PDB file of C-alpha atoms in Angstrom:
ATOM      1  CA  MET B   1      15.825  33.338 -12.963  1.00 66.00           C
ATOM      2  CA  ARG B   2      14.592  33.643  -9.412  1.00 81.00           C
ATOM      3  CA  PHE B   3      17.328  31.631  -7.673  1.00 81.00           C
ATOM      4  CA  GLY B   4      21.055  31.241  -8.287  1.00 88.00           C
ATOM      5  CA  LYS B   5      22.666  28.278 -10.012  1.00 90.00           C
ATOM      6  CA  GLY B   6      23.798  26.677  -6.425  1.00 91.00           C
ATOM      7  CA  MET B   7      20.099  26.825  -5.290  1.00 93.00           C
ATOM      8  CA  GLN B   8      19.046  25.164  -8.382  1.00 92.00           C
ATOM      9  CA  LEU B   9      21.589  22.562  -8.077  1.00 94.00           C
ATOM     10  CA  LEU B  10      20.653  22.064  -4.286  1.00 95.00           C
ATOM     11  CA  GLY B  11      17.028  21.785  -5.145  1.00 94.00           C
ATOM     12  CA  SER B  12      17.748  19.331  -7.875  1.00 95.00           C
ATOM     13  CA  LEU B  13      19.981  17.144  -5.442  1.00 97.00           C
ATOM     14  CA  GLN B  14      17.221  16.951  -2.964  1.00 97.00           C
ATOM     15  CA  PHE B  15      14.460  15.981  -5.340  1.00 97.00           C
ATOM     16  CA  LEU B  16      16.819  13.143  -6.715  1.00 97.00           C
ATOM     17  CA  LEU B  17      17.664  11.938  -3.448  1.00 97.00           C
ATOM     18  CA  ALA B  18      13.967  12.052  -2.341  1.00 97.00           C
ATOM     19  CA  THR B  19      12.747  10.205  -5.489  1.00 96.00           C
ATOM     20  CA  LEU B  20      15.457   7.745  -5.015  1.00 95.00           C
ATOM     21  CA  LEU B  21      14.325   7.133  -1.604  1.00 95.00           C
ATOM     22  CA  TYR B  22      10.672   6.873  -2.450  1.00 95.00           C
ATOM     23  CA  THR B  23      11.123   4.551  -5.467  1.00 90.00           C
ATOM     24  CA  GLY B  24      13.290   2.338  -3.249  1.00 90.00           C
ATOM     25  CA  ILE B  25      10.697   2.051  -0.688  1.00 92.00           C
ATOM     26  CA  VAL B  26       7.606   1.515  -3.159  1.00 89.00           C
ATOM     27  CA  LEU B  27       9.621  -1.215  -4.725  1.00 89.00           C
ATOM     28  CA  TYR B  28      10.989  -2.844  -1.485  1.00 92.00           C
ATOM     29  CA  ALA B  29       7.636  -3.550   0.010  1.00 92.00           C
ATOM     30  CA  PRO B  30       5.831  -5.465  -2.726  1.00 90.00           C
ATOM     31  CA  ALA B  31       8.895  -7.431  -3.234  1.00 92.00           C
ATOM     32  CA  LEU B  32       9.114  -8.303   0.499  1.00 93.00           C
ATOM     33  CA  ILE B  33       5.608  -9.563   0.394  1.00 92.00           C
ATOM     34  CA  LEU B  34       6.398 -11.528  -2.742  1.00 91.00           C
ATOM     35  CA  ASN B  35       9.312 -12.822  -0.974  1.00 92.00           C
ATOM     36  CA  GLN B  36       7.644 -13.997   2.253  1.00 94.00           C
ATOM     37  CA  ALA B  37       4.670 -15.273   0.177  1.00 93.00           C
ATOM     38  CA  THR B  38       6.690 -17.604  -2.308  1.00 93.00           C
ATOM     39  CA  GLY B  39      10.078 -18.028  -0.796  1.00 91.00           C
ATOM     40  CA  LEU B  40      11.638 -16.253  -3.808  1.00 90.00           C
ATOM     41  CA  ASN B  41      14.877 -14.883  -3.582  1.00 93.00           C
ATOM     42  CA  MET B  42      14.846 -11.055  -2.662  1.00 92.00           C
ATOM     43  CA  TRP B  43      16.915  -9.864  -5.656  1.00 93.00           C
ATOM     44  CA  MET B  44      14.593 -11.736  -7.802  1.00 94.00           C
ATOM     45  CA  SER B  45      11.381 -10.434  -5.959  1.00 92.00           C
ATOM     46  CA  LEU B  46      12.783  -6.955  -6.460  1.00 92.00           C
ATOM     47  CA  PHE B  47      13.630  -7.212  -9.989  1.00 92.00           C
ATOM     48  CA  SER B  48      10.116  -9.057 -11.020  1.00 91.00           C
ATOM     49  CA  THR B  49       8.344  -6.116  -9.276  1.00 88.00           C
ATOM     50  CA  GLY B  50      10.113  -3.650 -11.120  1.00 89.00           C
ATOM     51  CA  ILE B  51       9.947  -5.306 -14.377  1.00 92.00           C
ATOM     52  CA  ILE B  52       6.087  -6.002 -13.994  1.00 88.00           C
ATOM     53  CA  CYS B  53       5.473  -2.253 -12.646  1.00 86.00           C
ATOM     54  CA  THR B  54       7.481  -0.969 -15.835  1.00 89.00           C
ATOM     55  CA  VAL B  55       5.702  -3.132 -18.377  1.00 90.00           C
ATOM     56  CA  TYR B  56       2.165  -2.623 -17.255  1.00 85.00           C
ATOM     57  CA  THR B  57       3.122   1.353 -16.667  1.00 88.00           C
ATOM     58  CA  THR B  58       4.460   1.326 -20.220  1.00 92.00           C
ATOM     59  CA  LEU B  59       2.047  -0.637 -21.997  1.00 90.00           C
ATOM     60  CA  GLY B  60      -0.929   0.708 -20.090  1.00 88.00           C
ATOM     61  CA  GLY B  61       0.136   4.079 -19.479  1.00 91.00           C
ATOM     62  CA  ILE B  62      -2.152   6.026 -16.765  1.00 90.00           C
ATOM     63  CA  LYS B  63      -5.089   3.779 -17.935  1.00 91.00           C
ATOM     64  CA  GLY B  64      -3.177   0.804 -16.921  1.00 86.00           C
ATOM     65  CA  VAL B  65      -2.077   2.273 -13.562  1.00 88.00           C
ATOM     66  CA  ILE B  66      -5.670   3.185 -12.733  1.00 92.00           C
ATOM     67  CA  TRP B  67      -6.909  -0.041 -13.345  1.00 91.00           C
ATOM     68  CA  THR B  68      -4.314  -1.540 -11.385  1.00 88.00           C
ATOM     69  CA  ASP B  69      -5.357   0.627  -8.354  1.00 91.00           C
ATOM     70  CA  VAL B  70      -9.130  -0.320  -8.893  1.00 96.00           C
ATOM     71  CA  PHE B  71      -8.059  -3.904  -8.960  1.00 94.00           C
ATOM     72  CA  GLN B  72      -5.829  -3.409  -5.789  1.00 92.00           C
ATOM     73  CA  ILE B  73      -8.642  -1.650  -3.886  1.00 96.00           C
ATOM     74  CA  VAL B  74     -11.256  -4.256  -4.678  1.00 97.00           C
ATOM     75  CA  ILE B  75      -8.957  -6.827  -3.624  1.00 97.00           C
ATOM     76  CA  MET B  76      -8.299  -4.606  -0.297  1.00 96.00           C
ATOM     77  CA  LEU B  77     -11.936  -4.108   0.371  1.00 98.00           C
ATOM     78  CA  ALA B  78     -12.778  -7.950  -0.138  1.00 98.00           C
ATOM     79  CA  GLY B  79      -9.949  -8.763   2.459  1.00 97.00           C
ATOM     80  CA  PHE B  80     -11.316  -6.414   4.939  1.00 98.00           C
ATOM     81  CA  MET B  81     -15.033  -7.517   4.352  1.00 98.00           C
ATOM     82  CA  ALA B  82     -13.797 -11.380   4.774  1.00 98.00           C
ATOM     83  CA  ILE B  83     -12.192 -10.226   8.054  1.00 97.00           C
ATOM     84  CA  TYR B  84     -15.079  -8.361   9.423  1.00 96.00           C
ATOM     85  CA  VAL B  85     -17.577 -10.987   8.662  1.00 97.00           C
ATOM     86  CA  HIS B  86     -15.366 -13.855  10.022  1.00 98.00           C
ATOM     87  CA  GLY B  87     -14.679 -11.794  13.310  1.00 96.00           C
ATOM     88  CA  THR B  88     -18.232 -11.199  13.682  1.00 97.00           C
ATOM     89  CA  ILE B  89     -19.013 -14.644  13.344  1.00 97.00           C
ATOM     90  CA  LEU B  90     -16.683 -15.865  15.710  1.00 97.00           C
ATOM     91  CA  VAL B  91     -17.684 -13.652  18.532  1.00 95.00           C
ATOM     92  CA  GLY B  92     -21.495 -14.458  18.005  1.00 95.00           C
ATOM     93  CA  GLY B  93     -22.881 -11.819  15.583  1.00 94.00           C
ATOM     94  CA  PRO B  94     -23.443  -8.232  15.588  1.00 94.00           C
ATOM     95  CA  ALA B  95     -25.119  -7.828  18.774  1.00 94.00           C
ATOM     96  CA  GLN B  96     -22.221  -9.608  20.509  1.00 95.00           C
ATOM     97  CA  VAL B  97     -19.829  -7.256  18.848  1.00 93.00           C
ATOM     98  CA  LEU B  98     -21.686  -3.997  20.300  1.00 91.00           C
ATOM     99  CA  LYS B  99     -21.889  -5.653  23.579  1.00 93.00           C
ATOM    100  CA  ILE B 100     -18.166  -6.288  23.980  1.00 93.00           C
ATOM    101  CA  ALA B 101     -17.514  -2.908  22.651  1.00 91.00           C
ATOM    102  CA  TYR B 102     -20.004  -1.062  25.019  1.00 89.00           C
ATOM    103  CA  ASN B 103     -18.495  -3.179  28.126  1.00 90.00           C
ATOM    104  CA  GLY B 104     -14.942  -2.237  26.962  1.00 88.00           C
ATOM    105  CA  SER B 105     -16.069   1.449  27.011  1.00 83.00           C
ATOM    106  CA  ARG B 106     -15.609   1.447  23.297  1.00 84.00           C
ATOM    107  CA  ILE B 107     -18.601   3.097  22.306  1.00 86.00           C
ATOM    108  CA  ASN B 108     -18.792   6.626  24.164  1.00 80.00           C
ATOM    109  CA  PHE B 109     -21.210   8.947  22.274  1.00 75.00           C
ATOM    110  CA  HIS B 110     -22.011  11.241  25.465  1.00 73.00           C
ATOM    111  CA  GLU B 111     -18.040  11.994  26.408  1.00 63.00           C
TER     112      GLU B 111
END
């Protein structure tokens, strides 16, 4: 053994605390979004988020998790593109975007 029993116990407790805090944050963030979007009770949002994630992870394994991540990034990129296109149209096109950026000193290649 490299470390004594006391140090092993301390490391285990620190890992347990960090994992519990991380899991709480990971569950709370989507539950908060679900609560705000649907008006669902916060406890029900937390419970349903936890159950859904547990089920697709258990049934699909790492393949299910990877496909969920792929789906999530596709949705995020589609949202980013929609915001980009809509914003560009609102200000008058790509030339106007560059003009506004230049006039606001946002394009500084020589400094």
